Amino acid sequence: MQHSEFLSHVIFTLERYEMLPVKTAVLVGFSGGADSVTLLSVLDELSKGVGDVPPFPLYACHVHHGIRGAEADRDEQFCRTFCEERGIPFTALHADVPKLASARGESLETCGRKVRYGFFEEVSDRILRQHPDLSGVRVATAHTASDNAETVLFHLARGTGLTGLTGIPPVRGSIIRPLIDLGREDIEAYCADLGLSYMTDSTNDDVSYARNRIRHEVLPALEAIHQGATGHIARTAATLQRDADCFEELAKRLLNRSRRGEDTLDVSVLREAPDAVLIRSLALAMKEYSGVSAEQRHLEDFLTWIRAGEKFKQMQVPGGAFVTLAGDKLLFHWPKDEDETVTRTFRKTVTMAERLEYVSDAPTPVTVRLTKRNTALPNFDAYLLENSLIYDKIDFNFVLRTRQPGDTFAPKGRGVTKKLKTLYQEAGISADKRADRVILEQNGQIAWLEGFGAAEGFAPNENDRFVWTVEVLR
């Protein structure tokens, strides 16, 4: 594919999926690999204004995950130099993802994804504050048709429904993927034509990872059977996405017609719909009520109850909520809110210092570290704000403790106050993992909750000069 053809293909994708509304800046997630080098290079050219694409501000950001040592340092320096040579504003984040994942009880992949997308959001907000004339910021990631095919095959092998077979969406909220219709061979040809160098992540060749094995073994085998298999799989995913969108809309309409209050559905209305629409409506209702995605086996059971005309059935689902069929009503509810006996607790009134380390006397040892930090210093990582408190909001005496029956918490940015029990249920945190969760209480109010961060009114932003960072080690 010639350079001009490649450029035209990207322009077509941008226009087809309406990726760049008027007065929109673009922030590229720049890893330094071939895909992201291609993406940033193409968007750099288009940002000057090409054809029907008007000029737009372009930025790049890079996340150093603290995993690959010197190789990761090399990648960051490459990205920085690449942007400096082209005059593209560049921002990097250093994050200790292994440590953060351990503290959160998450996998490296899940934690790394959250750190990246949290950073994208943070930099986007910063751009908008600096340029109030902009209507928004789109975050461009370098996913390709090859990535899409790998995702579809991964989901297929694991078992999935229609949604899993739609692969990676071209647009999701503020995330755009301008290269989603181009294959890896197109990317490599583009870099070769323009003489662009790029970095290679050594972990990409490790076939012990499922996705790498699909990339290096499964897709080549399919290409040998049928040339162009990768592109065909990606195009099939796009076709299935249209079908999925249709089913989703029908499911929402069915759900609205069947509502009889916030937690009750009319079974007689549900029963009128075909299975494909009905089961999607049940999934939407479950997610909306409990905050947890329903497992397919549970949805199939609900479907069987309705089709069989059962009069009474009940099941507890992930997250702790119950679904009860009673006559012509399908009810979603939590267990009776009885006070729980909390046996593993600690409670200590603490006098703040510049740095505090407290080891609990609970049966399961927990170390809590609080450190006063200056956000203006160059060694302060922005990701630390996730687990920080506004310095001026914390008095010199506060309480470090675990939960008590009836505790409530106001998560930042959500505009609600909920019981801890409800929050834990919605997050799918089992009862046996709640007892030793660390709580920081200020004047009778929970200011910080392990796993959720600072409460509304206690959460800092980049404009706060001093913060308390909180670390929980187990």
CSV table of C-alpha atoms in Angstrom, one decimal:
chain,number,residue,atom,x,y,z
A,1,MET,CA,0.0,0.0,0.0
A,2,GLN,CA,1.4,3.3,-1.1
A,3,HIS,CA,1.8,6.2,1.4
A,4,SER,CA,-1.0,8.2,-0.3
A,5,GLU,CA,-3.3,5.2,-0.2
A,6,PHE,CA,-2.5,4.6,3.4
A,7,LEU,CA,-3.3,8.2,4.3
A,8,SER,CA,-6.6,8.0,2.3
A,9,HIS,CA,-7.5,4.9,4.2
A,10,VAL,CA,-7.0,6.5,7.6
A,11,ILE,CA,-9.0,9.6,6.5
A,12,PHE,CA,-11.8,7.4,5.4
A,13,THR,CA,-11.8,5.6,8.8
A,14,LEU,CA,-11.8,9.0,10.6
A,15,GLU,CA,-14.8,10.2,8.6
A,16,ARG,CA,-16.7,6.9,8.5
A,17,TYR,CA,-16.8,6.6,12.3
A,18,GLU,CA,-17.0,10.4,13.0
A,19,MET,CA,-13.8,10.2,15.1
A,20,LEU,CA,-12.9,13.9,15.0
A,21,PRO,CA,-15.8,16.3,15.8
A,22,VAL,CA,-15.2,20.0,15.3
A,23,LYS,CA,-12.7,21.7,17.7
A,24,THR,CA,-11.3,18.4,18.9
A,25,ALA,CA,-7.7,17.8,20.0
A,26,VAL,CA,-6.2,14.3,19.7
A,27,LEU,CA,-4.0,12.6,22.4
A,28,VAL,CA,-2.1,9.6,21.1
A,29,GLY,CA,-1.2,6.8,23.5
A,30,PHE,CA,2.4,6.4,22.3
A,31,SER,CA,4.3,3.2,23.3
A,32,GLY,CA,7.0,3.5,20.6
A,33,GLY,CA,6.0,0.3,18.9
A,34,ALA,CA,5.4,0.0,15.1
A,35,ASP,CA,1.7,0.5,15.5
A,36,SER,CA,1.9,3.6,17.6
A,37,VAL,CA,4.8,5.1,15.6
A,38,THR,CA,2.6,4.7,12.5
A,39,LEU,CA,-0.4,6.2,14.2
A,40,LEU,CA,1.4,9.3,15.6
A,41,SER,CA,3.2,9.8,12.2
A,42,VAL,CA,0.0,9.7,10.2
A,43,LEU,CA,-1.9,12.0,12.7
A,44,ASP,CA,1.0,14.4,12.7
A,45,GLU,CA,0.6,14.8,9.0
A,46,LEU,CA,-3.2,15.1,9.1
A,47,SER,CA,-3.0,17.6,12.0
A,48,LYS,CA,-1.8,20.2,9.6
A,49,GLY,CA,-5.0,19.8,7.6
A,50,VAL,CA,-5.3,17.3,4.7
A,51,GLY,CA,-8.2,17.1,2.3
A,52,ASP,CA,-11.5,17.3,4.2
A,53,VAL,CA,-9.7,16.8,7.6
A,54,PRO,CA,-9.3,20.3,9.2
A,55,PRO,CA,-6.2,21.0,11.3
A,56,PHE,CA,-6.3,19.8,14.9
A,57,PRO,CA,-4.0,20.0,18.0
A,58,LEU,CA,-2.0,16.9,18.5
A,59,TYR,CA,-0.5,15.5,21.7
A,60,ALA,CA,1.2,12.3,22.8
A,61,CYS,CA,1.6,10.5,26.1
A,62,HIS,CA,3.6,7.5,27.3
A,63,VAL,CA,3.3,5.2,30.3
A,64,HIS,CA,6.4,3.6,31.8
A,65,HIS,CA,4.8,0.7,33.7
A,66,GLY,CA,7.9,-0.1,35.8
A,67,ILE,CA,8.1,-3.6,34.5
A,68,ARG,CA,10.8,-4.1,31.8
A,69,GLY,CA,13.6,-2.1,33.4
A,70,ALA,CA,16.2,-0.7,31.0
A,71,GLU,CA,14.1,-1.7,27.9
A,72,ALA,CA,11.2,0.4,29.2
A,73,ASP,CA,13.6,3.3,29.9
A,74,ARG,CA,14.8,3.0,26.3
A,75,ASP,CA,11.2,3.0,24.9
A,76,GLU,CA,10.4,6.2,26.9
A,77,GLN,CA,13.5,8.0,25.6
A,78,PHE,CA,12.7,7.0,22.0
A,79,CYS,CA,9.2,8.3,22.4
A,80,ARG,CA,10.4,11.6,23.9
A,81,THR,CA,12.9,12.1,21.1
A,82,PHE,CA,10.5,11.2,18.4
A,83,CYS,CA,8.0,13.8,19.6
A,84,GLU,CA,10.7,16.5,20.2
A,85,GLU,CA,11.9,16.1,16.6
A,86,ARG,CA,8.4,16.8,15.3
A,87,GLY,CA,7.3,19.4,17.8
A,88,ILE,CA,4.6,17.2,19.3
A,89,PRO,CA,3.8,18.0,23.0
A,90,PHE,CA,4.8,14.9,25.0
A,91,THR,CA,3.9,13.7,28.6
A,92,ALA,CA,5.2,10.6,30.3
A,93,LEU,CA,4.0,8.8,33.4
A,94,HIS,CA,6.1,6.6,35.6
A,95,ALA,CA,4.0,4.0,37.4
A,96,ASP,CA,5.0,1.0,39.6
A,97,VAL,CA,2.3,-1.2,38.1
A,98,PRO,CA,3.5,-4.4,39.9
A,99,LYS,CA,3.3,-2.7,43.3
A,100,LEU,CA,0.0,-1.0,42.5
A,101,ALA,CA,-1.5,-4.3,41.2
A,102,SER,CA,-0.4,-6.1,44.4
A,103,ALA,CA,-2.0,-3.4,46.6
A,104,ARG,CA,-5.2,-3.5,44.6
A,105,GLY,CA,-5.3,-7.3,44.2
A,106,GLU,CA,-5.4,-7.0,40.4
A,107,SER,CA,-3.5,-8.7,37.6
A,108,LEU,CA,-0.7,-6.8,36.0
A,109,GLU,CA,-2.7,-6.5,32.7
A,110,THR,CA,-5.8,-5.2,34.4
A,111,CYS,CA,-3.9,-2.7,36.6
A,112,GLY,CA,-1.8,-1.5,33.7
A,113,ARG,CA,-4.9,-0.9,31.6
A,114,LYS,CA,-6.5,1.1,34.4
A,115,VAL,CA,-3.3,3.2,34.9
A,116,ARG,CA,-3.0,3.9,31.2
A,117,TYR,CA,-6.6,5.0,30.7
A,118,GLY,CA,-6.6,6.9,33.9
A,119,PHE,CA,-3.6,8.8,32.7
A,120,PHE,CA,-5.2,9.4,29.3
A,121,GLU,CA,-8.2,10.9,31.1
A,122,GLU,CA,-6.0,13.1,33.3
A,123,VAL,CA,-3.9,14.5,30.4
A,124,SER,CA,-7.1,15.1,28.4
A,125,ASP,CA,-8.6,17.1,31.3
A,126,ARG,CA,-5.3,19.1,31.5
A,127,ILE,CA,-5.5,19.9,27.7
A,128,LEU,CA,-9.0,21.1,28.0
A,129,ARG,CA,-8.2,23.3,31.0
A,130,GLN,CA,-5.3,24.9,29.0
A,131,HIS,CA,-7.5,25.3,25.9
A,132,PRO,CA,-11.1,26.2,26.9
A,133,ASP,CA,-11.9,26.8,23.2
A,134,LEU,CA,-11.7,23.1,22.5
A,135,SER,CA,-15.0,21.0,22.5
A,136,GLY,CA,-13.2,17.9,23.6
A,137,VAL,CA,-10.2,15.6,23.4
A,138,ARG,CA,-10.1,12.2,21.6
A,139,VAL,CA,-7.6,9.6,22.8
A,140,ALA,CA,-6.2,7.7,19.8
A,141,THR,CA,-4.9,4.2,20.4
A,142,ALA,CA,-3.0,2.1,17.8
A,143,HIS,CA,-5.2,-1.0,17.6
A,144,THR,CA,-5.2,-2.6,14.2
A,145,ALA,CA,-7.3,-5.1,12.2
A,146,SER,CA,-4.7,-7.7,13.3
A,147,ASP,CA,-5.4,-6.8,17.0
A,148,ASN,CA,-9.1,-7.0,16.3
A,149,ALA,CA,-8.8,-10.5,14.8
A,150,GLU,CA,-6.7,-11.7,17.7
A,151,THR,CA,-9.3,-10.4,20.1
A,152,VAL,CA,-12.1,-12.2,18.3
A,153,LEU,CA,-10.2,-15.5,18.2
A,154,PHE,CA,-9.3,-15.2,21.9
A,155,HIS,CA,-13.0,-14.6,22.8
A,156,LEU,CA,-14.1,-17.4,20.5
A,157,ALA,CA,-11.7,-19.9,22.1
A,158,ARG,CA,-12.8,-18.9,25.6
A,159,GLY,CA,-16.4,-19.0,24.7
A,160,THR,CA,-18.5,-15.9,24.1
A,161,GLY,CA,-21.7,-14.4,22.7
A,162,LEU,CA,-22.3,-12.0,19.9
A,163,THR,CA,-20.7,-9.1,21.8
A,164,GLY,CA,-17.4,-10.9,22.3
A,165,LEU,CA,-17.3,-11.6,18.5
A,166,THR,CA,-17.5,-7.9,17.7
A,167,GLY,CA,-13.9,-7.4,18.7
A,168,ILE,CA,-12.5,-4.0,19.4
A,169,PRO,CA,-14.9,-1.1,18.6
A,170,PRO,CA,-13.5,1.7,16.4
A,171,VAL,CA,-14.9,4.3,18.8
A,172,ARG,CA,-15.7,3.9,22.5
A,173,GLY,CA,-16.6,7.1,24.3
A,174,SER,CA,-13.6,9.4,23.8
A,175,ILE,CA,-11.3,6.6,22.6
A,176,ILE,CA,-10.7,6.4,18.8
A,177,ARG,CA,-8.8,3.8,16.8
A,178,PRO,CA,-7.9,5.2,13.4
A,179,LEU,CA,-5.9,2.2,12.3
A,180,ILE,CA,-8.6,-0.4,13.1
A,181,ASP,CA,-9.1,-1.4,9.5
A,182,LEU,CA,-5.4,-1.8,8.6
A,183,GLY,CA,-3.4,-4.9,9.1
A,184,ARG,CA,0.0,-5.4,10.7
A,185,GLU,CA,1.6,-5.9,7.3
A,186,ASP,CA,0.2,-2.5,6.3
A,187,ILE,CA,1.8,-0.9,9.3
A,188,GLU,CA,5.2,-2.5,8.7
A,189,ALA,CA,5.1,-1.4,5.0
A,190,TYR,CA,4.3,2.2,6.1
A,191,CYS,CA,7.2,2.3,8.4
A,192,ALA,CA,9.5,0.9,5.8
A,193,ASP,CA,8.3,3.3,3.1
A,194,LEU,CA,9.0,6.3,5.4
A,195,GLY,CA,12.1,4.9,7.0
A,196,LEU,CA,10.5,5.1,10.5
A,197,SER,CA,12.3,3.3,13.3
A,198,TYR,CA,10.4,1.8,16.2
A,199,MET,CA,10.9,-0.1,19.4
A,200,THR,CA,10.1,-3.8,19.9
A,201,ASP,CA,8.7,-5.1,23.2
A,202,SER,CA,10.6,-8.3,24.0
A,203,THR,CA,7.5,-9.7,25.8
A,204,ASN,CA,5.6,-9.7,22.5
A,205,ASP,CA,7.5,-12.8,21.4
A,206,ASP,CA,6.7,-14.8,24.6
A,207,VAL,CA,4.1,-17.4,23.4
A,208,SER,CA,3.3,-18.4,26.9
A,209,TYR,CA,0.9,-15.4,26.7
A,210,ALA,CA,-2.3,-16.5,25.0
A,211,ARG,CA,-2.6,-13.4,22.8
A,212,ASN,CA,1.0,-13.8,21.6
A,213,ARG,CA,0.4,-17.4,20.7
A,214,ILE,CA,-2.6,-16.4,18.6
A,215,ARG,CA,-0.5,-13.7,16.9
A,216,HIS,CA,2.5,-15.9,16.2
A,217,GLU,CA,1.0,-19.3,15.7
A,218,VAL,CA,-2.8,-19.3,15.1
A,219,LEU,CA,-3.2,-16.4,12.7
A,220,PRO,CA,-0.3,-17.5,10.5
A,221,ALA,CA,-1.8,-20.9,10.3
A,222,LEU,CA,-5.2,-19.4,9.3
A,223,GLU,CA,-3.5,-17.2,6.7
A,224,ALA,CA,-1.8,-20.3,5.2
A,225,ILE,CA,-5.3,-21.9,4.9
A,226,HIS,CA,-6.9,-18.8,3.5
A,227,GLN,CA,-4.9,-15.7,2.5
A,228,GLY,CA,-6.4,-12.6,4.0
A,229,ALA,CA,-8.0,-14.4,6.9
A,230,THR,CA,-7.0,-11.7,9.4
A,231,GLY,CA,-8.8,-9.0,7.4
A,232,HIS,CA,-11.8,-11.2,6.9
A,233,ILE,CA,-12.1,-11.9,10.6
A,234,ALA,CA,-11.9,-8.2,11.4
A,235,ARG,CA,-14.6,-7.4,8.8
A,236,THR,CA,-16.8,-10.1,10.1
A,237,ALA,CA,-16.5,-8.5,13.6
A,238,ALA,CA,-17.6,-5.1,12.1
A,239,THR,CA,-20.6,-6.8,10.5
A,240,LEU,CA,-21.5,-8.5,13.8
A,241,GLN,CA,-21.2,-5.2,15.6
A,242,ARG,CA,-24.1,-3.8,13.5
A,243,ASP,CA,-26.2,-6.8,14.6
A,244,ALA,CA,-25.2,-6.4,18.2
A,245,ASP,CA,-26.1,-2.7,18.2
A,246,CYS,CA,-29.6,-3.7,16.8
A,247,PHE,CA,-30.1,-6.3,19.5
A,248,GLU,CA,-28.9,-3.8,22.2
A,249,GLU,CA,-31.5,-1.2,21.1
A,250,LEU,CA,-34.3,-3.8,21.1
A,251,ALA,CA,-33.3,-5.0,24.5
A,252,LYS,CA,-33.3,-1.5,26.0
A,253,ARG,CA,-36.8,-0.9,24.6
A,254,LEU,CA,-38.0,-4.2,26.1
A,255,LEU,CA,-36.5,-3.4,29.4
A,256,ASN,CA,-38.2,0.0,29.5
A,257,ARG,CA,-41.6,-1.5,28.6
A,258,SER,CA,-41.3,-4.1,31.3
A,259,ARG,CA,-40.3,-1.8,34.2
A,260,ARG,CA,-42.6,-1.7,37.2
A,261,GLY,CA,-40.5,0.4,39.5
A,262,GLU,CA,-36.7,0.5,40.0
A,263,ASP,CA,-36.2,-3.1,41.0
A,264,THR,CA,-39.2,-5.0,39.4
A,265,LEU,CA,-39.9,-6.2,35.9
A,266,ASP,CA,-43.2,-7.5,34.4
A,267,VAL,CA,-42.6,-11.1,33.3
A,268,SER,CA,-45.7,-11.1,31.1
A,269,VAL,CA,-44.1,-8.3,29.0
A,270,LEU,CA,-40.7,-10.0,29.0
A,271,ARG,CA,-42.2,-13.3,27.8
A,272,GLU,CA,-43.4,-11.6,24.6
A,273,ALA,CA,-39.8,-11.1,23.3
A,274,PRO,CA,-37.7,-13.6,21.4
A,275,ASP,CA,-34.9,-15.2,23.5
A,276,ALA,CA,-32.1,-13.2,21.9
A,277,VAL,CA,-33.7,-9.9,23.0
A,278,LEU,CA,-35.0,-11.2,26.3
A,279,ILE,CA,-31.7,-12.5,27.5
A,280,ARG,CA,-30.0,-9.2,26.7
A,281,SER,CA,-32.7,-7.2,28.6
A,282,LEU,CA,-32.0,-9.4,31.6
A,283,ALA,CA,-28.3,-8.7,31.3
A,284,LEU,CA,-28.9,-5.0,31.2
A,285,ALA,CA,-31.2,-5.1,34.2
A,286,MET,CA,-28.6,-7.1,36.2
A,287,LYS,CA,-25.8,-4.7,35.4
A,288,GLU,CA,-27.9,-1.7,36.0
A,289,TYR,CA,-29.1,-2.9,39.4
A,290,SER,CA,-26.1,-4.6,40.9
A,291,GLY,CA,-23.2,-3.0,39.0
A,292,VAL,CA,-21.9,-6.5,38.2
A,293,SER,CA,-22.1,-8.2,34.8
A,294,ALA,CA,-24.2,-11.4,34.9
A,295,GLU,CA,-22.7,-14.7,34.0
A,296,GLN,CA,-24.2,-16.4,31.0
A,297,ARG,CA,-25.3,-19.5,33.0
A,298,HIS,CA,-27.4,-17.3,35.3
A,299,LEU,CA,-29.0,-15.5,32.4
A,300,GLU,CA,-29.9,-18.9,30.9
A,301,ASP,CA,-31.5,-19.9,34.1
A,302,PHE,CA,-33.6,-16.8,34.3
A,303,LEU,CA,-34.7,-17.4,30.7
A,304,THR,CA,-35.7,-21.0,31.5
A,305,TRP,CA,-37.7,-19.7,34.5
A,306,ILE,CA,-39.7,-17.3,32.4
A,307,ARG,CA,-40.3,-19.7,29.5
A,308,ALA,CA,-41.3,-22.6,31.8
A,309,GLY,CA,-43.9,-20.4,33.6
A,310,GLU,CA,-42.3,-21.0,37.0
A,311,LYS,CA,-44.2,-19.4,39.9
A,312,PHE,CA,-41.3,-18.9,42.4
A,313,LYS,CA,-37.6,-19.1,41.9
A,314,GLN,CA,-34.6,-17.4,43.5
A,315,MET,CA,-30.9,-17.1,42.9
A,316,GLN,CA,-28.0,-15.2,44.3
A,317,VAL,CA,-25.7,-13.7,41.6
A,318,PRO,CA,-22.2,-12.3,41.5
A,319,GLY,CA,-21.9,-9.3,43.7
A,320,GLY,CA,-24.3,-10.7,46.3
A,321,ALA,CA,-27.7,-9.5,44.9
A,322,PHE,CA,-30.7,-11.8,44.6
A,323,VAL,CA,-33.0,-12.3,41.6
A,324,THR,CA,-36.4,-13.6,42.5
A,325,LEU,CA,-39.2,-14.7,40.3
A,326,ALA,CA,-42.5,-14.3,42.1
A,327,GLY,CA,-45.6,-14.9,39.8
A,328,ASP,CA,-45.4,-12.3,37.1
A,329,LYS,CA,-42.7,-10.2,38.8
A,330,LEU,CA,-39.0,-10.5,38.4
A,331,LEU,CA,-37.4,-8.8,41.4
A,332,PHE,CA,-33.8,-7.6,42.0
A,333,HIS,CA,-32.8,-7.1,45.6
A,334,TRP,CA,-30.1,-7.2,48.1
A,335,PRO,CA,-30.1,-9.5,51.2
A,336,LYS,CA,-31.8,-8.1,54.3
A,337,ASP,CA,-29.5,-5.5,55.7
A,338,GLU,CA,-28.7,-7.1,59.0
A,339,ASP,CA,-25.8,-5.9,61.0
A,340,GLU,CA,-22.8,-8.1,60.4
A,341,THR,CA,-20.6,-9.3,63.2
A,342,VAL,CA,-17.1,-7.9,62.6
A,343,THR,CA,-14.5,-10.0,64.3
A,344,ARG,CA,-11.2,-9.0,62.7
A,345,THR,CA,-10.9,-5.3,63.4
A,346,PHE,CA,-8.4,-2.6,64.5
A,347,ARG,CA,-9.0,1.0,65.5
A,348,LYS,CA,-6.4,3.5,66.3
A,349,THR,CA,-6.4,7.3,66.8
A,350,VAL,CA,-3.4,8.6,64.9
A,351,THR,CA,-1.4,11.8,65.2
A,352,MET,CA,-0.1,12.8,61.8
A,353,ALA,CA,3.6,13.4,61.1
A,354,GLU,CA,5.5,13.9,57.8
A,355,ARG,CA,5.4,10.1,57.4
A,356,LEU,CA,3.5,7.5,59.3
A,357,GLU,CA,3.8,3.7,59.3
A,358,TYR,CA,1.3,1.7,61.2
A,359,VAL,CA,1.1,-2.1,61.5
A,360,SER,CA,-2.3,-3.4,62.5
A,361,ASP,CA,-2.8,-5.8,65.4
A,362,ALA,CA,-5.5,-7.7,63.4
A,363,PRO,CA,-5.0,-11.4,62.9
A,364,THR,CA,-4.1,-10.6,59.3
A,365,PRO,CA,-1.2,-8.1,59.4
A,366,VAL,CA,-1.7,-4.9,57.5
A,367,THR,CA,0.8,-2.1,57.1
A,368,VAL,CA,-0.5,1.4,56.4
A,369,ARG,CA,1.9,4.1,55.2
A,370,LEU,CA,0.9,7.8,55.0
A,371,THR,CA,3.3,10.3,53.5
A,372,LYS,CA,3.1,14.0,53.1
A,373,ARG,CA,4.1,14.8,49.5
A,374,ASN,CA,4.6,17.9,47.4
A,375,THR,CA,2.9,17.5,44.0
A,376,ALA,CA,5.1,20.1,42.4
A,377,LEU,CA,8.3,18.1,42.8
A,378,PRO,CA,9.5,16.3,39.7
A,379,ASN,CA,9.6,12.9,41.4
A,380,PHE,CA,5.8,13.0,42.2
A,381,ASP,CA,3.9,10.6,39.9
A,382,ALA,CA,0.4,11.8,39.0
A,383,TYR,CA,-1.0,8.3,39.4
A,384,LEU,CA,-0.4,8.7,43.2
A,385,LEU,CA,-3.3,11.1,43.3
A,386,GLU,CA,-5.6,8.1,43.0
A,387,ASN,CA,-4.8,7.0,46.6
A,388,SER,CA,-4.2,10.4,48.1
A,389,LEU,CA,-6.0,12.9,50.4
A,390,ILE,CA,-6.0,16.7,50.3
A,391,TYR,CA,-3.4,17.7,52.9
A,392,ASP,CA,-5.5,20.6,54.4
A,393,LYS,CA,-8.6,18.3,54.8
A,394,ILE,CA,-6.9,16.0,57.3
A,395,ASP,CA,-6.5,17.2,60.9
A,396,PHE,CA,-3.6,16.1,63.0
A,397,ASN,CA,-5.8,13.5,64.8
A,398,PHE,CA,-7.8,11.0,62.8
A,399,VAL,CA,-8.9,7.4,63.1
A,400,LEU,CA,-7.4,4.5,61.2
A,401,ARG,CA,-9.7,1.5,61.4
A,402,THR,CA,-11.7,-1.2,59.7
A,403,ARG,CA,-15.4,-1.3,59.0
A,404,GLN,CA,-18.3,-1.0,61.4
A,405,PRO,CA,-21.9,-2.0,60.8
A,406,GLY,CA,-23.8,0.9,59.1
A,407,ASP,CA,-20.7,2.6,57.6
A,408,THR,CA,-21.3,4.8,54.6
A,409,PHE,CA,-19.0,6.2,51.9
A,410,ALA,CA,-19.3,8.9,49.3
A,411,PRO,CA,-17.2,7.8,46.2
A,412,LYS,CA,-15.6,10.8,44.5
A,413,GLY,CA,-17.4,12.0,41.3
A,414,ARG,CA,-20.5,9.9,41.8
A,415,GLY,CA,-22.7,12.2,43.7
A,416,VAL,CA,-24.1,9.4,46.0
A,417,THR,CA,-23.5,8.1,49.5
A,418,LYS,CA,-23.8,4.4,49.9
A,419,LYS,CA,-23.4,1.8,52.7
A,420,LEU,CA,-20.0,0.0,52.6
A,421,LYS,CA,-21.9,-3.2,52.4
A,422,THR,CA,-23.6,-2.1,49.2
A,423,LEU,CA,-20.4,-0.8,47.6
A,424,TYR,CA,-18.6,-4.1,48.4
A,425,GLN,CA,-21.5,-6.0,46.9
A,426,GLU,CA,-21.6,-3.9,43.7
A,427,ALA,CA,-17.8,-4.4,43.3
A,428,GLY,CA,-18.1,-8.1,43.8
A,429,ILE,CA,-15.9,-8.2,46.9
A,430,SER,CA,-16.8,-11.3,48.9
A,431,ALA,CA,-17.6,-11.0,52.6
A,432,ASP,CA,-14.4,-12.7,53.7
A,433,LYS,CA,-12.3,-10.1,52.0
A,434,ARG,CA,-14.0,-7.1,53.6
A,435,ALA,CA,-13.1,-7.3,57.2
A,436,ASP,CA,-9.5,-6.0,57.1
A,437,ARG,CA,-10.1,-3.3,54.4
A,438,VAL,CA,-8.4,-0.1,55.7
A,439,ILE,CA,-10.5,3.0,56.5
A,440,LEU,CA,-9.3,6.5,57.3
A,441,GLU,CA,-11.9,8.4,59.3
A,442,GLN,CA,-11.9,12.2,59.8
A,443,ASN,CA,-14.4,13.8,62.2
A,444,GLY,CA,-16.7,10.8,62.0
A,445,GLN,CA,-16.7,10.7,58.2
A,446,ILE,CA,-14.9,8.1,56.1
A,447,ALA,CA,-12.3,10.1,54.1
A,448,TRP,CA,-10.5,7.2,52.4
A,449,LEU,CA,-11.5,3.6,51.8
A,450,GLU,CA,-9.1,0.9,50.6
A,451,GLY,CA,-9.9,-0.1,47.0
A,452,PHE,CA,-12.0,3.0,46.4
A,453,GLY,CA,-9.6,5.8,47.3
A,454,ALA,CA,-10.6,9.2,48.7
A,455,ALA,CA,-14.2,10.2,49.4
A,456,GLU,CA,-15.9,13.1,47.7
A,457,GLY,CA,-14.5,16.3,49.2
A,458,PHE,CA,-11.2,14.7,50.2
A,459,ALA,CA,-9.9,13.7,46.8
A,460,PRO,CA,-7.0,16.0,45.5
A,461,ASN,CA,-6.3,17.1,42.0
A,462,GLU,CA,-3.1,18.3,40.3
A,463,ASN,CA,-3.7,21.9,41.6
A,464,ASP,CA,-3.4,20.8,45.3
A,465,ARG,CA,0.2,21.5,46.3
A,466,PHE,CA,0.4,19.1,49.2
A,467,VAL,CA,-1.3,15.7,49.7
A,468,TRP,CA,-1.1,12.7,51.9
A,469,THR,CA,-0.4,9.5,49.9
A,470,VAL,CA,-1.8,6.3,51.3
A,471,GLU,CA,-0.2,2.9,50.8
A,472,VAL,CA,-1.6,-0.4,52.2
A,473,LEU,CA,0.8,-3.4,52.3
A,474,ARG,CA,-0.3,-6.9,53.1
